[in-house]
Tab-separated table of C-alpha atoms in Angstrom:
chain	number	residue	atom	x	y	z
I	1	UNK	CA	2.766	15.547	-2.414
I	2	UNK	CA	6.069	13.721	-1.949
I	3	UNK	CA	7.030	11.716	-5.370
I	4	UNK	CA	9.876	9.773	-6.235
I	5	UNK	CA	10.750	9.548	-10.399
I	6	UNK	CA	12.405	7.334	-12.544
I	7	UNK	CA	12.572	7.119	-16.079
I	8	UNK	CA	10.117	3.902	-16.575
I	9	UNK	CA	11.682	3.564	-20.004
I	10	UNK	CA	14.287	0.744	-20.088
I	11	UNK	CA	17.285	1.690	-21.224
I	12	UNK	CA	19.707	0.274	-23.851
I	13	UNK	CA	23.148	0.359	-23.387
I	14	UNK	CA	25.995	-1.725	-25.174
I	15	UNK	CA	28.471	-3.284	-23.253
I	16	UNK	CA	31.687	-1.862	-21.814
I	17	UNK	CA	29.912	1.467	-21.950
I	18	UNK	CA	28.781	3.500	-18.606
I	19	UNK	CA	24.933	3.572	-17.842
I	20	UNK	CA	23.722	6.365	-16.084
I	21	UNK	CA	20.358	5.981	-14.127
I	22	UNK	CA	18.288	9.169	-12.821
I	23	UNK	CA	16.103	9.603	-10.030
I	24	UNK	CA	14.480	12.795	-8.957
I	25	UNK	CA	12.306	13.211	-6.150
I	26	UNK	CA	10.021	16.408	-5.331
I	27	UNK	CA	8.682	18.538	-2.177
I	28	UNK	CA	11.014	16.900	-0.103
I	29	UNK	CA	15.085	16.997	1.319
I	30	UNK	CA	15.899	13.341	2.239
I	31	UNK	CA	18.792	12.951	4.767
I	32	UNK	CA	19.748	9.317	2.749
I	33	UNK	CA	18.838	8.003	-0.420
I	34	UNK	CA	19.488	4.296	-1.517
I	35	UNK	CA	20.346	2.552	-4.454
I	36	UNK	CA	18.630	-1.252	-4.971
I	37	UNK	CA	18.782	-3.764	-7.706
I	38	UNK	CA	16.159	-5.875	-8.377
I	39	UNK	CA	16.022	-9.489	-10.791
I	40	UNK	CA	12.886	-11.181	-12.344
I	41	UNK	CA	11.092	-13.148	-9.658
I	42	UNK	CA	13.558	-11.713	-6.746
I	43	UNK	CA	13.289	-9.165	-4.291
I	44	UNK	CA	15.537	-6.299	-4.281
I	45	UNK	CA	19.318	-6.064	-3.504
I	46	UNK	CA	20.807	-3.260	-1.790
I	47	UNK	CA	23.662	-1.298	-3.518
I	48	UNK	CA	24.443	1.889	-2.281
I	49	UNK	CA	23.527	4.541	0.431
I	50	UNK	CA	24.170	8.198	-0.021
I	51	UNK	CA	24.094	10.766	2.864
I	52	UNK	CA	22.936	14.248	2.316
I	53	UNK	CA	26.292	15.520	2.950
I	54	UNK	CA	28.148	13.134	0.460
I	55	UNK	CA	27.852	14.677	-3.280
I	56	UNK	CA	29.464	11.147	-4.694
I	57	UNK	CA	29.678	7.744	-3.480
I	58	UNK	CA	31.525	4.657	-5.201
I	59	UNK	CA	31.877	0.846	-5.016
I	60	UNK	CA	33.320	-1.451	-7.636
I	61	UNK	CA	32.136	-0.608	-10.854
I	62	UNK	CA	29.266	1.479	-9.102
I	63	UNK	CA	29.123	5.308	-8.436
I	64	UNK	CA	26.148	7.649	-7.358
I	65	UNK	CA	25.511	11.476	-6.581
I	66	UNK	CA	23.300	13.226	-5.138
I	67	UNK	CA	22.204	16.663	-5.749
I	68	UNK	CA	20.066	18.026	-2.713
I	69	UNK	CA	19.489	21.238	-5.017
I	70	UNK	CA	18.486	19.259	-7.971
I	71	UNK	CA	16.988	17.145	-5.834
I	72	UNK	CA	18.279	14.422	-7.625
I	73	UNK	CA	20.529	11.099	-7.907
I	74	UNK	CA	22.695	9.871	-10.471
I	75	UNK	CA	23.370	6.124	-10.634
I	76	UNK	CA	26.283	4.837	-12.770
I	77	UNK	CA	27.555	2.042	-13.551
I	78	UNK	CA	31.198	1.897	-15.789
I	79	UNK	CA	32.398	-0.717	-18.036
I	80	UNK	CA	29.269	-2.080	-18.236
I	81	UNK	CA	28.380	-5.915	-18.309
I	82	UNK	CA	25.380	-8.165	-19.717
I	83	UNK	CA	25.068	-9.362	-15.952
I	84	UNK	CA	24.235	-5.781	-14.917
I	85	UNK	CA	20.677	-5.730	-16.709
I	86	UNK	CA	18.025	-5.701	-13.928
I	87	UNK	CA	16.004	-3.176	-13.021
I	88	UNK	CA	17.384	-0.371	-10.221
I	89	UNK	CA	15.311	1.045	-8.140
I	90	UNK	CA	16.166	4.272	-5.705
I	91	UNK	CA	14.431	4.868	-2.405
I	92	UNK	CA	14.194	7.512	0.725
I	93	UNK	CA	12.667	7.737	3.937
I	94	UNK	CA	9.703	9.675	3.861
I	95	UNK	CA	8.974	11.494	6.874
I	96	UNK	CA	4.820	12.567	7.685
I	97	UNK	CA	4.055	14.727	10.826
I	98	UNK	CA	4.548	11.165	12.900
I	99	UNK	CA	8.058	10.782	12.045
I	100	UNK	CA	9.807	8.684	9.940
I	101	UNK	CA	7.238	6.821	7.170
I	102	UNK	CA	10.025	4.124	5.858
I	103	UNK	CA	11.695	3.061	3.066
I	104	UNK	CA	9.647	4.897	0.158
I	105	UNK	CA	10.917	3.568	-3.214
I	106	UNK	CA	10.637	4.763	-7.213
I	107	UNK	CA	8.933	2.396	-10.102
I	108	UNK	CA	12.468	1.588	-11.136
I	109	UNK	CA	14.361	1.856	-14.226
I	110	UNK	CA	15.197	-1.367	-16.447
I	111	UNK	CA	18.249	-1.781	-17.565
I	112	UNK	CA	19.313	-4.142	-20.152
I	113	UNK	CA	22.838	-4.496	-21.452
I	114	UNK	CA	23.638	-5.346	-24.956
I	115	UNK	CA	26.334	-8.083	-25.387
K	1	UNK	CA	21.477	-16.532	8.949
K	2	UNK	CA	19.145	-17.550	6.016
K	3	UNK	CA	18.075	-13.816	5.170
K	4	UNK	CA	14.528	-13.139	5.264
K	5	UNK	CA	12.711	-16.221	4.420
K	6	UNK	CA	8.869	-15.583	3.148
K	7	UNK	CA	6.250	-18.332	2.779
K	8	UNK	CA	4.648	-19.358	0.663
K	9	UNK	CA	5.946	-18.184	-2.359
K	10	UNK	CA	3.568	-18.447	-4.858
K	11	UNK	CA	-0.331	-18.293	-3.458
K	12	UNK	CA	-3.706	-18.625	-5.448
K	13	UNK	CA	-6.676	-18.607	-3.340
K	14	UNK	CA	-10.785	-17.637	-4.825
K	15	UNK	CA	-11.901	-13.919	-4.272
K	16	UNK	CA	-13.027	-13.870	-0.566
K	17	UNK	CA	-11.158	-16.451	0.936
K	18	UNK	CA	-8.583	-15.459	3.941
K	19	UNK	CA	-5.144	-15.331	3.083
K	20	UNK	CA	-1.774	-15.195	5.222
K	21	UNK	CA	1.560	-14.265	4.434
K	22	UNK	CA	4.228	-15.231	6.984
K	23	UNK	CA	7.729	-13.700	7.286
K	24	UNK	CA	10.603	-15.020	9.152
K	25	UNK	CA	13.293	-11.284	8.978
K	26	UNK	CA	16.682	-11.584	9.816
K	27	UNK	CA	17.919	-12.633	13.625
K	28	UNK	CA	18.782	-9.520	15.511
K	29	UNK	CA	16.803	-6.738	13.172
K	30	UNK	CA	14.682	-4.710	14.919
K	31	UNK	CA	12.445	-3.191	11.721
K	32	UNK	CA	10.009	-5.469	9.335
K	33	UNK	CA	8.707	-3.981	6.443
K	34	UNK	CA	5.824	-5.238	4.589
K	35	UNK	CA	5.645	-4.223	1.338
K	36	UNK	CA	3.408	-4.849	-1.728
K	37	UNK	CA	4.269	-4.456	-5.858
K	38	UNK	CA	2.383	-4.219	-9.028
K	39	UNK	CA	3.669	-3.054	-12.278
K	40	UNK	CA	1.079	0.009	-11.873
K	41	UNK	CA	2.528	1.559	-8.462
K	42	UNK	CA	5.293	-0.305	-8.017
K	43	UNK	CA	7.110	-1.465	-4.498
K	44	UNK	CA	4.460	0.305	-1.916
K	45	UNK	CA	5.065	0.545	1.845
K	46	UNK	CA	2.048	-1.110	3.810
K	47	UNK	CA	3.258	-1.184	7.440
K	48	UNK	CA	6.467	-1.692	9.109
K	49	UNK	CA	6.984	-2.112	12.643
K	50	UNK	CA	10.128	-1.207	15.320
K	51	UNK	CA	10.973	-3.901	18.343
K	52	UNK	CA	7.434	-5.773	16.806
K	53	UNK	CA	5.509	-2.518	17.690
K	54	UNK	CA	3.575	-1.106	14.456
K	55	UNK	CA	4.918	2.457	13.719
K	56	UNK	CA	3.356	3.208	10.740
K	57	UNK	CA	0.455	1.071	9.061
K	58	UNK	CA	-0.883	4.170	6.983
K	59	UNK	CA	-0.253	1.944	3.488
K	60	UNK	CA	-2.487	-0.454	4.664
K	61	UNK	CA	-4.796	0.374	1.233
K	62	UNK	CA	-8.018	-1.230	3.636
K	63	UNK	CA	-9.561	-2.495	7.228
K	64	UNK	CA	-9.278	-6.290	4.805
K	65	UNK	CA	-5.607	-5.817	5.516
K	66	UNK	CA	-4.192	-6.700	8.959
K	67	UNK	CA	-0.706	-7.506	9.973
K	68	UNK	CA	0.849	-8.952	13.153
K	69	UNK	CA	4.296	-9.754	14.647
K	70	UNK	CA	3.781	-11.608	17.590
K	71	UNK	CA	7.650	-11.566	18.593
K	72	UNK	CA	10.963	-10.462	17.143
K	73	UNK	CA	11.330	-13.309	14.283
K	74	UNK	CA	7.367	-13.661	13.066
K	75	UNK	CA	5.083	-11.926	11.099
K	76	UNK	CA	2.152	-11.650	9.574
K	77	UNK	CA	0.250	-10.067	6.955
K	78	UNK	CA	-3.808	-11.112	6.536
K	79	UNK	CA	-6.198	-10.008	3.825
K	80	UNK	CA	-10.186	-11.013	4.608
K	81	UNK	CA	-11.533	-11.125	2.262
K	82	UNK	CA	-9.375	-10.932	-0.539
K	83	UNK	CA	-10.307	-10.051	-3.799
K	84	UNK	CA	-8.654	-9.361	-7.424
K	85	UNK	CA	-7.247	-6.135	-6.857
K	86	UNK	CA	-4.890	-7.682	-4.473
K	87	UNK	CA	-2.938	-9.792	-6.603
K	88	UNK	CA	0.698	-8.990	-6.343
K	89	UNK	CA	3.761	-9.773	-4.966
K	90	UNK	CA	4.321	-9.478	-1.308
K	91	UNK	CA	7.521	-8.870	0.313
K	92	UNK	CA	8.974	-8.366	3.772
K	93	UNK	CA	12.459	-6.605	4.613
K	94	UNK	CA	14.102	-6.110	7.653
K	95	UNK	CA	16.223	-4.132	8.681
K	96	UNK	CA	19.024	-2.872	11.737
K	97	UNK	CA	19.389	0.146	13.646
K	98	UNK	CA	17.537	2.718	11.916
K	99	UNK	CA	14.396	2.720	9.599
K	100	UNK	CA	16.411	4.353	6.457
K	101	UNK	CA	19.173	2.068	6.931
K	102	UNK	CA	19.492	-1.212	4.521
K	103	UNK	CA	16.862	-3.084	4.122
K	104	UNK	CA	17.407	-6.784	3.294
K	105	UNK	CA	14.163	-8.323	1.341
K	106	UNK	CA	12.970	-11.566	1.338
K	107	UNK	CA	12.023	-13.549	-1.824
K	108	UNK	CA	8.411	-12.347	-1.739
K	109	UNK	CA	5.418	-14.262	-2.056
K	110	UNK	CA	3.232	-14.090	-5.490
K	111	UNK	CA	-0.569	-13.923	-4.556
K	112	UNK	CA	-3.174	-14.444	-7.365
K	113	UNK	CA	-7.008	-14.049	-6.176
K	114	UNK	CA	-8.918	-15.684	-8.548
């Protein structure tokens, strides 16, 4: 079956240094995958989209691969700030023998950095 | 615009009672996503429609589950009866264009069954 995975560890990084989120996904070769953050109590934020066809994609402080042979995404954030700790979540379409299945998102990884 | 706007946002109702989650997406999106999250499976896609037609309801986990969008800037999502196991939090996206495109979420609405 499809799966998406993301380490459901948080992780602990100190200020001003990069974190570097993973997501791998299995039995499956998305066309996009997408990048959301998500706050206590809020619902999540889009960040970033990634085509098939793009190996690296950046904004600000943001940057993400993807590795269709891997079959996997790389989330990273640089010079790292206490207002980045939230937990990011990646997602893809999933597509069943009806087409298109939506939106189809991992368990997120939380992120918490130190001061 | 507002964003999505979800009411209420915090629900407790008694195990069997009906309970109705309304969602108001963004003007001019043509897909609404319902989706539902718990700390053991995370953000799960119920249903989500296309021009208020459902396209895909096969996340609806049961026949106590219903959901409805009666035009382009309403919906609905029922559970009768409603027990336990459904406490979570609810949310509704919407989005533009395509169904993998970005999805804007609303605030979500906390539902405890009692």
């Amino acid at each position: 079956s499809q799966k998406i995975e993301q380490n459901s560890e948080a992780l602990n990084i100190q200020e001003g240094k990069t974190a570097t989120l993973t997501c791998n996904y299995t039995n499956y070769s998305p066309a996009y995958l997408q990048w959301y953050r998500q706050d206590p109590g809020r619902g999540p934020v889009f960040l970033l989209l990634i085509r098939e066809n793009e190996k690296e994609k950046r904004k600000e402080r943001l940057k993400v691969t993807f590795d269709t042979t891997l079959k996997q995404s790389l989330f990273h954030i640089t010079a790292s700030q206490p207002a980045d700790s939230a937990t990011y979540l990646c997602a893809l379409e999933m597509y069943s023998g009806g087409g298109a299945d939506g939106l189809t998102f991992g368990k997120g990884t939380h992120l918490i950095i130190q001061p | 615009d507002a964003g999505v706007i979800q009411s209420p946002r915090h629900e407790v109702t008694e195990m069997g009672q009906e309970v109705t989650l309304r969602c108001k997406p963004i003007s001019g999106h043509d897909y609404l996503f319902w989706y539902r999250q718990t700390m053991m499976r995370g953000l799960e896609l119920l249903i989500y429609f296309n021009n208020n037609v459902p396209i895909d309801d096969s996340g609806m986990p049961e026949d106590r589950f219903s959901a409805k969008m009666p035009n382009a800037s309403f919906s609905t999502l029922k559970i009768q009866p409603s027990e336990p196991r459904d406490s979570a939090v609810y949310f509704c996206a919407s989005s533009w264009g395509q169904v993998n495109t970005e999805a804007f979420f609303g605030q979500g609405t906390r539902l405890t069954v009692v």
